[in-house]
mmCIF file of C-alpha atoms (C1' of nucleotides) in Angstrom:
data_model
loop_
_atom_site.group_PDB
_atom_site.id
_atom_site.type_symbol
_atom_site.label_atom_id
_atom_site.label_comp_id
_atom_site.label_asym_id
_atom_site.label_seq_id
_atom_site.Cartn_x
_atom_site.Cartn_y
_atom_site.Cartn_z
ATOM 1 C CA MET A 1 110.333 -165.704 -135.677
ATOM 2 C CA ALA A 2 110.511 -169.317 -134.864
ATOM 3 C CA ARG A 3 109.114 -172.050 -132.754
ATOM 4 C CA PRO A 4 105.795 -173.595 -133.819
ATOM 5 C CA ARG A 5 103.921 -173.845 -130.517
ATOM 6 C CA ALA A 6 103.189 -171.263 -127.912
ATOM 7 C CA THR A 7 102.549 -171.706 -124.214
ATOM 8 C CA THR A 8 99.414 -169.612 -124.460
ATOM 9 C CA ASP A 9 97.861 -167.466 -127.069
ATOM 10 C CA ARG A 10 95.977 -165.031 -124.904
ATOM 11 C CA PRO A 11 97.514 -161.696 -125.743
ATOM 12 C CA LEU A 12 97.588 -159.881 -122.418
ATOM 13 C CA ASP A 13 95.155 -160.946 -119.773
ATOM 14 C CA PRO A 14 94.230 -158.874 -117.841
ATOM 15 C CA PRO A 15 94.221 -156.376 -120.721
ATOM 16 C CA VAL A 16 96.454 -154.027 -118.712
ATOM 17 C CA GLY A 17 95.016 -152.628 -115.549
ATOM 18 C CA ILE A 18 94.890 -149.198 -113.989
ATOM 19 C CA GLY A 19 97.881 -149.897 -111.777
ATOM 20 C CA PHE A 20 100.071 -150.669 -114.726
ATOM 21 C CA LEU A 21 98.801 -147.676 -116.651
ATOM 22 C CA LEU A 22 99.546 -145.408 -113.725
ATOM 23 C CA SER A 23 103.028 -146.794 -113.326
ATOM 24 C CA GLN A 24 103.691 -146.649 -117.044
ATOM 25 C CA LEU A 25 102.342 -143.130 -117.503
ATOM 26 C CA GLY A 26 103.999 -141.984 -114.310
ATOM 27 C CA ALA A 27 107.420 -143.086 -115.510
ATOM 28 C CA HIS A 28 106.749 -141.482 -118.855
ATOM 29 C CA ALA A 29 105.570 -138.232 -117.306
ATOM 30 C CA ALA A 30 108.537 -138.064 -114.962
ATOM 31 C CA ALA A 31 110.917 -138.614 -117.863
ATOM 32 C CA ARG A 32 109.286 -135.900 -119.946
ATOM 33 C CA PHE A 33 109.399 -133.476 -117.066
ATOM 34 C CA ALA A 34 113.071 -134.173 -116.454
ATOM 35 C CA GLU A 35 113.715 -133.553 -120.124
ATOM 36 C CA ARG A 36 112.062 -130.171 -119.986
ATOM 37 C CA LEU A 37 113.960 -129.263 -116.870
ATOM 38 C CA LYS A 38 117.355 -130.101 -118.330
ATOM 39 C CA PRO A 39 117.678 -126.962 -120.496
ATOM 40 C CA LEU A 40 117.200 -124.941 -117.309
ATOM 41 C CA GLY A 41 120.121 -126.789 -115.761
ATOM 42 C CA LEU A 42 117.802 -128.297 -113.169
ATOM 43 C CA LYS A 43 117.025 -131.809 -112.012
ATOM 44 C CA PRO A 44 113.597 -133.012 -110.914
ATOM 45 C CA ALA A 45 114.669 -133.168 -107.292
ATOM 46 C CA HIS A 46 115.602 -129.482 -107.375
ATOM 47 C CA SER A 47 112.071 -128.644 -108.362
ATOM 48 C CA GLY A 48 110.559 -130.504 -105.441
ATOM 49 C CA ILE A 49 112.941 -128.948 -102.982
ATOM 50 C CA LEU A 50 112.423 -125.448 -104.309
ATOM 51 C CA ARG A 51 108.702 -125.839 -103.809
ATOM 52 C CA ALA A 52 109.116 -127.248 -100.333
ATOM 53 C CA VAL A 53 111.525 -124.497 -99.345
ATOM 54 C CA ARG A 54 109.207 -121.760 -100.522
ATOM 55 C CA LEU A 55 106.310 -123.405 -98.785
ATOM 56 C CA ALA A 56 108.034 -123.772 -95.451
ATOM 57 C CA ASP A 57 110.147 -120.645 -95.774
ATOM 58 C CA GLY A 58 113.527 -121.249 -94.271
ATOM 59 C CA PRO A 59 113.137 -124.789 -92.986
ATOM 60 C CA SER A 60 116.068 -126.567 -91.408
ATOM 61 C CA GLN A 61 117.514 -129.395 -93.453
ATOM 62 C CA GLN A 62 116.131 -131.812 -90.971
ATOM 63 C CA ALA A 63 112.620 -130.408 -91.260
ATOM 64 C CA LEU A 64 112.951 -130.508 -95.011
ATOM 65 C CA GLY A 65 114.120 -134.092 -95.033
ATOM 66 C CA GLU A 66 111.331 -135.153 -92.760
ATOM 67 C CA ARG A 67 108.709 -133.432 -94.846
ATOM 68 C CA LEU A 68 110.007 -134.906 -98.079
ATOM 69 C CA GLY A 69 110.893 -138.323 -96.742
ATOM 70 C CA MET A 70 114.557 -137.959 -97.561
ATOM 71 C CA PHE A 71 117.578 -138.977 -95.532
ATOM 72 C CA PRO A 72 119.532 -136.009 -94.153
ATOM 73 C CA SER A 73 122.684 -137.201 -95.865
ATOM 74 C CA ARG A 74 120.927 -137.204 -99.207
ATOM 75 C CA LEU A 75 119.815 -133.638 -98.697
ATOM 76 C CA VAL A 76 123.336 -132.440 -98.066
ATOM 77 C CA GLY A 77 124.411 -133.260 -101.604
ATOM 78 C CA ILE A 78 121.369 -131.771 -103.275
ATOM 79 C CA ILE A 79 121.455 -128.596 -101.221
ATOM 80 C CA ASP A 80 125.156 -128.330 -102.038
ATOM 81 C CA GLU A 81 124.275 -128.520 -105.718
ATOM 82 C CA MET A 82 121.507 -125.983 -105.401
ATOM 83 C CA GLU A 83 123.663 -123.632 -103.383
ATOM 84 C CA GLY A 84 126.292 -123.990 -106.088
ATOM 85 C CA LEU A 85 123.671 -122.958 -108.639
ATOM 86 C CA GLY A 86 122.767 -119.993 -106.474
ATOM 87 C CA LEU A 87 119.191 -121.166 -105.980
ATOM 88 C CA VAL A 88 119.213 -121.401 -102.201
ATOM 89 C CA GLU A 89 121.432 -120.395 -99.352
ATOM 90 C CA ARG A 90 122.070 -121.838 -95.939
ATOM 91 C CA ARG A 91 121.757 -119.469 -92.997
ATOM 92 C CA SER A 92 122.855 -120.745 -89.644
ATOM 93 C CA SER A 93 120.223 -120.129 -87.042
ATOM 94 C CA PRO A 94 121.070 -117.446 -84.475
ATOM 95 C CA THR A 95 119.481 -119.492 -81.706
ATOM 96 C CA ASP A 96 120.987 -122.858 -82.588
ATOM 97 C CA ARG A 97 124.181 -122.771 -84.520
ATOM 98 C CA ARG A 98 123.949 -126.428 -85.424
ATOM 99 C CA SER A 99 120.908 -125.807 -87.542
ATOM 100 C CA HIS A 100 121.074 -124.423 -91.061
ATOM 101 C CA ALA A 101 117.925 -122.850 -92.415
ATOM 102 C CA VAL A 102 117.518 -123.141 -96.174
ATOM 103 C CA HIS A 103 116.303 -120.012 -97.941
ATOM 104 C CA LEU A 104 115.397 -119.208 -101.513
ATOM 105 C CA THR A 105 117.567 -116.655 -103.297
ATOM 106 C CA ALA A 106 116.231 -114.346 -105.985
ATOM 107 C CA ALA A 107 117.603 -116.783 -108.532
ATOM 108 C CA GLY A 108 115.753 -119.546 -106.737
ATOM 109 C CA GLU A 109 112.465 -117.709 -107.057
ATOM 110 C CA ALA A 110 113.181 -117.015 -110.689
ATOM 111 C CA ALA A 111 113.894 -120.707 -111.198
ATOM 112 C CA LEU A 112 110.619 -121.554 -109.550
ATOM 113 C CA GLU A 113 108.808 -119.335 -112.027
ATOM 114 C CA ALA A 114 110.694 -120.813 -114.945
ATOM 115 C CA ILE A 115 109.693 -124.231 -113.692
ATOM 116 C CA GLN A 116 106.076 -123.163 -113.642
ATOM 117 C CA ARG A 117 106.233 -122.074 -117.248
ATOM 118 C CA VAL A 118 107.896 -125.325 -118.252
ATOM 119 C CA SER A 119 105.330 -127.133 -116.182
ATOM 120 C CA ARG A 120 102.420 -125.664 -118.064
ATOM 121 C CA ALA A 121 103.860 -126.704 -121.413
ATOM 122 C CA TYR A 122 104.492 -130.121 -119.987
ATOM 123 C CA GLN A 123 100.925 -130.506 -118.727
ATOM 124 C CA GLU A 124 99.721 -129.464 -122.138
ATOM 125 C CA GLU A 125 101.879 -132.117 -123.762
ATOM 126 C CA ILE A 126 100.745 -134.879 -121.453
ATOM 127 C CA CYS A 127 97.063 -134.059 -121.786
ATOM 128 C CA ALA A 128 97.185 -133.299 -125.502
ATOM 129 C CA GLY A 129 94.538 -135.859 -126.371
ATOM 130 C CA LEU A 130 91.955 -134.743 -123.839
ATOM 131 C CA GLY A 131 89.422 -131.944 -123.771
ATOM 132 C CA GLU A 132 88.915 -129.560 -120.874
ATOM 133 C CA ALA A 133 86.114 -131.502 -119.261
ATOM 134 C CA GLU A 134 88.039 -134.729 -119.532
ATOM 135 C CA ARG A 135 91.095 -133.182 -117.944
ATOM 136 C CA ALA A 136 89.056 -131.986 -115.008
ATOM 137 C CA GLN A 137 87.498 -135.408 -114.681
ATOM 138 C CA LEU A 138 90.901 -137.090 -114.784
ATOM 139 C CA ALA A 139 92.428 -134.680 -112.285
ATOM 140 C CA SER A 140 89.549 -135.340 -109.946
ATOM 141 C CA LEU A 141 89.838 -139.122 -110.179
ATOM 142 C CA LEU A 142 93.606 -139.044 -109.734
ATOM 143 C CA GLY A 143 93.317 -136.654 -106.833
ATOM 144 C CA ARG A 144 90.884 -138.948 -105.097
ATOM 145 C CA ILE A 145 93.172 -141.930 -105.499
ATOM 146 C CA ALA A 146 96.118 -139.918 -104.240
ATOM 147 C CA ALA A 147 94.176 -138.872 -101.168
ATOM 148 C CA GLU A 148 92.879 -142.382 -100.598
ATOM 149 C CA GLN A 149 96.447 -143.711 -100.812
ATOM 150 C CA GLY A 150 97.671 -141.193 -98.286
ATOM 151 C CA LEU A 151 99.889 -139.245 -100.668
ATOM 152 C CA ARG A 152 100.475 -135.688 -99.565
ATOM 153 C CA PRO A 153 99.810 -133.072 -102.251
ATOM 154 C CA GLY A 154 103.020 -131.948 -103.885
ATOM 155 C CA VAL A 155 105.209 -134.489 -102.100
ATOM 156 C CA HIS A 156 106.657 -137.018 -104.483
ATOM 157 C CA PRO A 157 107.030 -140.456 -102.920
ATOM 158 C CA ALA A 158 110.201 -141.246 -104.815
ATOM 159 C CA LEU A 159 112.154 -138.076 -104.208
ATOM 160 C CA GLY A 160 114.889 -140.423 -103.140
ATOM 161 C CA GLN A 161 115.342 -141.781 -106.672
ATOM 162 C CA PRO A 162 116.958 -140.334 -109.791
ATOM 163 C CA GLY A 163 114.099 -139.279 -112.066
ATOM 164 C CA ALA A 164 111.565 -138.973 -109.350
ATOM 165 C CA GLU A 165 109.785 -135.657 -109.492
ATOM 166 C CA GLY A 166 107.140 -134.772 -112.049
ATOM 167 C CA GLY A 167 105.950 -131.149 -112.017
ATOM 168 C CA MET B 1 108.912 -122.954 -87.525
ATOM 169 C CA ALA B 2 110.399 -119.563 -87.499
ATOM 170 C CA ARG B 3 111.007 -116.635 -89.717
ATOM 171 C CA PRO B 4 108.344 -113.936 -89.880
ATOM 172 C CA ARG B 5 108.118 -113.256 -93.584
ATOM 173 C CA ALA B 6 107.647 -115.582 -96.499
ATOM 174 C CA THR B 7 108.688 -115.137 -100.103
ATOM 175 C CA THR B 8 105.158 -115.939 -101.161
ATOM 176 C CA ASP B 9 102.088 -117.124 -99.415
ATOM 177 C CA ARG B 10 100.401 -118.897 -102.253
ATOM 178 C CA PRO B 11 100.268 -122.500 -101.098
ATOM 179 C CA LEU B 12 100.919 -124.452 -104.271
ATOM 180 C CA ASP B 13 100.230 -122.743 -107.546
ATOM 181 C CA PRO B 14 99.406 -124.420 -109.852
ATOM 182 C CA PRO B 15 97.366 -126.544 -107.432
ATOM 183 C CA VAL B 16 99.209 -129.676 -108.611
ATOM 184 C CA GLY B 17 98.657 -130.676 -112.190
ATOM 185 C CA ILE B 18 97.871 -133.917 -113.912
ATOM 186 C CA GLY B 19 101.490 -134.534 -114.826
ATOM 187 C CA PHE B 20 102.567 -134.394 -111.237
ATOM 188 C CA LEU B 21 99.680 -136.570 -110.110
ATOM 189 C CA LEU B 22 100.577 -139.162 -112.718
ATOM 190 C CA SER B 23 104.213 -139.171 -111.719
ATOM 191 C CA GLN B 24 103.359 -139.283 -108.036
ATOM 192 C CA LEU B 25 100.770 -142.024 -108.355
ATOM 193 C CA GLY B 26 102.949 -143.924 -110.788
ATOM 194 C CA ALA B 27 105.832 -144.054 -108.353
ATOM 195 C CA HIS B 28 103.442 -145.059 -105.601
ATOM 196 C CA ALA B 29 101.818 -147.764 -107.704
ATOM 197 C CA ALA B 30 105.169 -149.168 -108.810
ATOM 198 C CA ALA B 31 106.339 -149.329 -105.213
ATOM 199 C CA ARG B 32 103.186 -151.102 -104.055
ATOM 200 C CA PHE B 33 103.448 -153.601 -106.870
ATOM 201 C CA ALA B 34 107.080 -154.330 -106.054
ATOM 202 C CA GLU B 35 106.053 -154.878 -102.453
ATOM 203 C CA ARG B 36 103.452 -157.424 -103.424
ATOM 204 C CA LEU B 37 105.885 -159.193 -105.695
ATOM 205 C CA LYS B 38 108.557 -159.552 -103.035
ATOM 206 C CA PRO B 39 106.886 -162.432 -101.143
ATOM 207 C CA LEU B 40 106.906 -164.353 -104.414
ATOM 208 C CA GLY B 41 110.645 -163.826 -104.668
ATOM 209 C CA LEU B 42 110.166 -161.751 -107.788
ATOM 210 C CA LYS B 43 111.204 -158.301 -108.904
ATOM 211 C CA PRO B 44 109.117 -156.015 -111.072
ATOM 212 C CA ALA B 45 111.415 -156.510 -114.044
ATOM 213 C CA HIS B 46 110.828 -160.266 -113.885
ATOM 214 C CA SER B 47 107.147 -159.679 -114.335
ATOM 215 C CA GLY B 48 107.596 -157.613 -117.459
ATOM 216 C CA ILE B 49 109.977 -160.101 -118.979
ATOM 217 C CA LEU B 50 107.765 -163.063 -118.186
ATOM 218 C CA ARG B 51 104.905 -161.374 -119.995
ATOM 219 C CA ALA B 52 107.062 -160.473 -122.964
ATOM 220 C CA VAL B 53 108.477 -163.983 -123.211
ATOM 221 C CA ARG B 54 105.066 -165.571 -123.157
ATOM 222 C CA LEU B 55 103.819 -163.101 -125.700
ATOM 223 C CA ALA B 56 106.657 -163.624 -128.151
ATOM 224 C CA ASP B 57 107.204 -167.299 -127.346
ATOM 225 C CA GLY B 58 110.862 -168.075 -127.416
ATOM 226 C CA PRO B 59 112.290 -164.740 -128.491
ATOM 227 C CA SER B 60 116.037 -164.293 -128.727
ATOM 228 C CA GLN B 61 117.542 -162.063 -126.095
ATOM 229 C CA GLN B 62 118.173 -159.472 -128.730
ATOM 230 C CA ALA B 63 114.554 -159.457 -129.860
ATOM 231 C CA LEU B 64 113.494 -159.226 -126.243
ATOM 232 C CA GLY B 65 115.812 -156.334 -125.537
ATOM 233 C CA GLU B 66 114.654 -154.479 -128.586
ATOM 234 C CA ARG B 67 111.020 -154.959 -127.757
ATOM 235 C CA LEU B 68 111.468 -153.832 -124.169
ATOM 236 C CA GLY B 69 113.973 -151.103 -124.825
ATOM 237 C CA MET B 70 116.669 -152.746 -122.746
ATOM 238 C CA PHE B 71 120.366 -153.081 -123.430
ATOM 239 C CA PRO B 72 121.450 -156.642 -124.203
ATOM 240 C CA SER B 73 123.929 -156.569 -121.351
ATOM 241 C CA ARG B 74 121.185 -155.660 -118.900
ATOM 242 C CA LEU B 75 119.123 -158.599 -120.061
ATOM 243 C CA VAL B 76 121.922 -161.050 -119.419
ATOM 244 C CA GLY B 77 121.845 -160.438 -115.682
ATOM 245 C CA ILE B 78 118.082 -160.584 -115.385
ATOM 246 C CA ILE B 79 117.739 -163.707 -117.504
ATOM 247 C CA ASP B 80 120.503 -165.250 -115.388
ATOM 248 C CA GLU B 81 118.470 -164.487 -112.293
ATOM 249 C CA MET B 82 115.306 -165.847 -113.799
ATOM 250 C CA GLU B 83 117.021 -168.959 -115.051
ATOM 251 C CA GLY B 84 118.404 -169.395 -111.548
ATOM 252 C CA LEU B 85 114.850 -169.208 -110.236
ATOM 253 C CA GLY B 86 113.792 -171.775 -112.793
ATOM 254 C CA LEU B 87 111.350 -169.405 -114.466
ATOM 255 C CA VAL B 88 112.841 -169.468 -117.943
ATOM 256 C CA GLU B 89 115.414 -171.423 -119.848
ATOM 257 C CA ARG B 90 117.756 -170.578 -122.684
ATOM 258 C CA ARG B 91 117.702 -172.859 -125.684
ATOM 259 C CA SER B 92 120.352 -172.321 -128.290
ATOM 260 C CA SER B 93 118.861 -172.123 -131.718
ATOM 261 C CA PRO B 94 119.532 -175.103 -133.978
ATOM 262 C CA THR B 95 120.016 -172.848 -136.976
ATOM 263 C CA ASP B 96 122.228 -170.241 -135.325
ATOM 264 C CA ARG B 97 124.160 -171.351 -132.334
ATOM 265 C CA ARG B 98 124.980 -167.811 -131.312
ATOM 266 C CA SER B 99 121.351 -167.091 -130.584
ATOM 267 C CA HIS B 100 119.644 -168.138 -127.358
ATOM 268 C CA ALA B 101 115.878 -168.350 -127.378
ATOM 269 C CA VAL B 102 114.255 -167.669 -124.035
ATOM 270 C CA HIS B 103 111.417 -169.988 -123.080
ATOM 271 C CA LEU B 104 109.038 -170.149 -120.156
ATOM 272 C CA THR B 105 109.280 -173.181 -117.897
ATOM 273 C CA ALA B 106 106.317 -174.642 -116.053
ATOM 274 C CA ALA B 107 107.457 -172.694 -113.009
ATOM 275 C CA GLY B 108 107.544 -169.591 -115.151
ATOM 276 C CA GLU B 109 103.947 -170.060 -116.191
ATOM 277 C CA ALA B 110 102.969 -170.699 -112.599
ATOM 278 C CA ALA B 111 104.757 -167.511 -111.597
ATOM 279 C CA LEU B 112 102.862 -165.639 -114.263
ATOM 280 C CA GLU B 113 99.610 -166.846 -112.798
ATOM 281 C CA ALA B 114 100.696 -165.979 -109.286
ATOM 282 C CA ILE B 115 101.561 -162.519 -110.560
ATOM 283 C CA GLN B 116 98.100 -162.199 -112.017
ATOM 284 C CA ARG B 117 96.518 -163.018 -108.689
ATOM 285 C CA VAL B 118 98.754 -160.543 -106.916
ATOM 286 C CA SER B 119 97.988 -158.069 -109.638
ATOM 287 C CA ARG B 120 94.268 -158.232 -109.060
ATOM 288 C CA ALA B 121 94.656 -157.553 -105.352
ATOM 289 C CA TYR B 122 96.965 -154.714 -106.197
ATOM 290 C CA GLN B 123 94.509 -153.142 -108.643
ATOM 291 C CA GLU B 124 91.868 -153.428 -105.993
ATOM 292 C CA GLU B 125 94.080 -151.649 -103.500
ATOM 293 C CA ILE B 126 94.958 -148.820 -105.856
ATOM 294 C CA CYS B 127 91.379 -148.224 -106.936
ATOM 295 C CA ALA B 128 89.842 -148.721 -103.519
ATOM 296 C CA GLY B 129 88.199 -145.316 -103.472
ATOM 297 C CA LEU B 130 86.501 -145.589 -106.856
ATOM 298 C CA GLY B 131 83.338 -147.272 -108.036
ATOM 299 C CA GLU B 132 83.101 -149.509 -111.075
ATOM 300 C CA ALA B 133 81.987 -146.806 -113.468
ATOM 301 C CA GLU B 134 84.709 -144.485 -112.284
ATOM 302 C CA ARG B 135 87.350 -147.144 -112.760
ATOM 303 C CA ALA B 136 86.233 -147.725 -116.304
ATOM 304 C CA GLN B 137 86.264 -144.009 -116.931
ATOM 305 C CA LEU B 138 89.751 -143.664 -115.482
ATOM 306 C CA ALA B 139 91.090 -146.636 -117.412
ATOM 307 C CA SER B 140 89.721 -145.149 -120.595
ATOM 308 C CA LEU B 141 91.258 -141.726 -120.000
ATOM 309 C CA LEU B 142 94.621 -143.194 -119.044
ATOM 310 C CA GLY B 143 94.571 -145.516 -122.009
ATOM 311 C CA ARG B 144 93.942 -142.637 -124.347
ATOM 312 C CA ILE B 145 96.849 -140.661 -122.918
ATOM 313 C CA ALA B 146 99.103 -143.681 -123.165
ATOM 314 C CA ALA B 147 98.175 -144.183 -126.796
ATOM 315 C CA GLU B 148 98.556 -140.490 -127.547
ATOM 316 C CA GLN B 149 101.997 -140.522 -125.960
ATOM 317 C CA GLY B 150 103.064 -143.500 -128.042
ATOM 318 C CA LEU B 151 103.395 -145.939 -125.153
ATOM 319 C CA ARG B 152 102.994 -149.530 -126.214
ATOM 320 C CA PRO B 153 100.498 -151.537 -124.151
ATOM 321 C CA GLY B 154 102.261 -153.620 -121.553
ATOM 322 C CA VAL B 155 105.704 -152.196 -122.229
ATOM 323 C CA HIS B 156 107.001 -150.214 -119.313
ATOM 324 C CA PRO B 157 109.134 -147.260 -120.384
ATOM 325 C CA ALA B 158 111.450 -147.563 -117.411
ATOM 326 C CA LEU B 159 112.180 -151.260 -117.483
ATOM 327 C CA GLY B 160 115.775 -150.171 -117.265
ATOM 328 C CA GLN B 161 115.349 -148.812 -113.748
ATOM 329 C CA PRO B 162 115.059 -150.491 -110.350
ATOM 330 C CA GLY B 163 111.374 -150.280 -109.366
ATOM 331 C CA ALA B 164 110.132 -149.869 -112.857
ATOM 332 C CA GLU B 165 107.344 -152.274 -113.625
ATOM 333 C CA GLY B 166 103.820 -151.943 -112.262
ATOM 334 C CA GLY B 167 101.489 -154.860 -112.962
ATOM 335 C "C1'" DT C 1 123.947 -137.288 -73.496
ATOM 336 C "C1'" DA C 2 121.260 -135.885 -77.559
ATOM 337 C "C1'" DT C 3 120.964 -133.557 -81.905
ATOM 338 C "C1'" DT C 4 122.277 -131.071 -86.576
ATOM 339 C "C1'" DG C 5 124.575 -131.464 -90.344
ATOM 340 C "C1'" DT C 6 128.540 -133.610 -92.724
ATOM 341 C "C1'" DT C 7 131.677 -137.051 -94.376
ATOM 342 C "C1'" DA C 8 132.986 -141.841 -95.453
ATOM 343 C "C1'" DT C 9 131.849 -146.353 -96.745
ATOM 344 C "C1'" DA C 10 129.503 -149.942 -98.921
ATOM 345 C "C1'" DC C 11 125.933 -151.342 -101.992
ATOM 346 C "C1'" DT C 12 122.837 -151.447 -105.985
ATOM 347 C "C1'" DC C 13 122.154 -150.838 -110.471
ATOM 348 C "C1'" DT C 14 123.206 -148.978 -115.043
ATOM 349 C "C1'" DA C 15 125.532 -148.057 -119.651
ATOM 350 C "C1'" DT C 16 129.770 -148.490 -122.366
ATOM 351 C "C1'" DA C 17 132.951 -150.945 -124.283
ATOM 352 C "C1'" DA C 18 135.887 -154.927 -124.860
ATOM 353 C "C1'" DC C 19 135.651 -159.900 -125.811
ATOM 354 C "C1'" DT C 20 134.104 -164.889 -127.568
ATOM 355 C "C1'" DA C 21 131.969 -167.744 -130.515
ATOM 356 C "C1'" DT C 22 129.691 -168.287 -134.194
ATOM 357 C "C1'" DA C 23 128.137 -166.836 -138.899
ATOM 358 C "C1'" DT D 1 133.445 -158.569 -141.530
ATOM 359 C "C1'" DA D 2 129.317 -158.698 -138.862
ATOM 360 C "C1'" DT D 3 126.345 -160.402 -135.203
ATOM 361 C "C1'" DA D 4 124.511 -162.771 -130.463
ATOM 362 C "C1'" DG D 5 125.564 -162.976 -126.227
ATOM 363 C "C1'" DT D 6 128.754 -162.336 -122.382
ATOM 364 C "C1'" DT D 7 132.014 -160.239 -119.304
ATOM 365 C "C1'" DA D 8 134.492 -156.236 -117.401
ATOM 366 C "C1'" DT D 9 134.719 -151.620 -116.272
ATOM 367 C "C1'" DA D 10 133.361 -147.402 -114.826
ATOM 368 C "C1'" DG D 11 129.843 -144.224 -113.452
ATOM 369 C "C1'" DA D 12 125.646 -142.504 -111.025
ATOM 370 C "C1'" DG D 13 123.113 -142.706 -107.095
ATOM 371 C "C1'" DT D 14 121.518 -144.373 -102.579
ATOM 372 C "C1'" DA D 15 121.356 -145.777 -97.521
ATOM 373 C "C1'" DT D 16 124.110 -146.821 -93.400
ATOM 374 C "C1'" DA D 17 127.077 -145.658 -90.170
ATOM 375 C "C1'" DA D 18 130.752 -142.978 -88.151
ATOM 376 C "C1'" DC D 19 131.992 -138.122 -87.019
ATOM 377 C "C1'" DA D 20 132.403 -133.033 -85.544
ATOM 378 C "C1'" DA D 21 130.234 -129.222 -83.644
ATOM 379 C "C1'" DT D 22 126.865 -127.591 -80.722
ATOM 380 C "C1'" DA D 23 123.253 -127.906 -77.424
#
DNA sequence: TATTGTTATACTCTATAACTATA
DNA sequence: TATAGTTATAGAGTATAACAATA
């Protein structure tokens, strides 16, 4: 293109740090995961909630929201969606009729298994360039950073956003 | 916590893969970077555009959008913002008056340097738990995945979204 | 009076498509 | 007729705050 003089000619200093790489790869990974989920009719957030529901077994929406760092009002819409898909059902608690416990249906468990299959293919795609030892090394380094940064295993920090979850 | 029986008692199988870790850490890293940028009055997208503008030196908005994978209409708003902050200026091309070349101002270059300082602190924060050798190892593994996945160095795939960039 | 879940509102941010001015 | 940039519109998604039912 055009103008003769540049402000600087250094290409990219610093040469792209770990933080940027993480952010860049994280966005990429999340996008790829969402893509693989789409044929199943699922969104990334569904995946995270399915896992959390199975883990807690029948948590109230409030408990779920607290665990996942989501506002209760946000959960309402997603649980509505998932109930519409037949993945979960709300059961009002016999002891406190205000509270609705969220339970997996058979379809929900099936979805969870389908997600796991998709997930394996997705991992394979992401790690395509690395050997077994390197993958283990990478997983270990990432896991240490995650722990150091106070991220809880399996809880995505951006479950509030659109393309947040990455299986 | 309540109901007696669970659907499964496996905690989290698979134990959380690399894809999820990347997505999780990526979202975390992007959020931390945005936080550090805020005191400077900057958004993550500004950072990416500043870098791209310096790199290309006076690119047209179209060239910029193409390089960054952004819609022209999205660029308009951001360049407006940045021009309002005095970081860049539009110069209409002498040969084609439709085309506006985007140039860094002195304030823009200063901002770029401020971002680099902030960036170093941010890298330090993210990698706090790792030694030098481990950081190099991690950077190498991440870089290889990024290359394998066709991500261009310094170009964030989600520059279209809110908290996208991660320095 | 406090709490669970829901609904309503306002806000942010995006893509699509019309529009203008040049070419 | 095509292209660079802009504006306008509509759509997706979120947090905040009001609300109803229950405790």
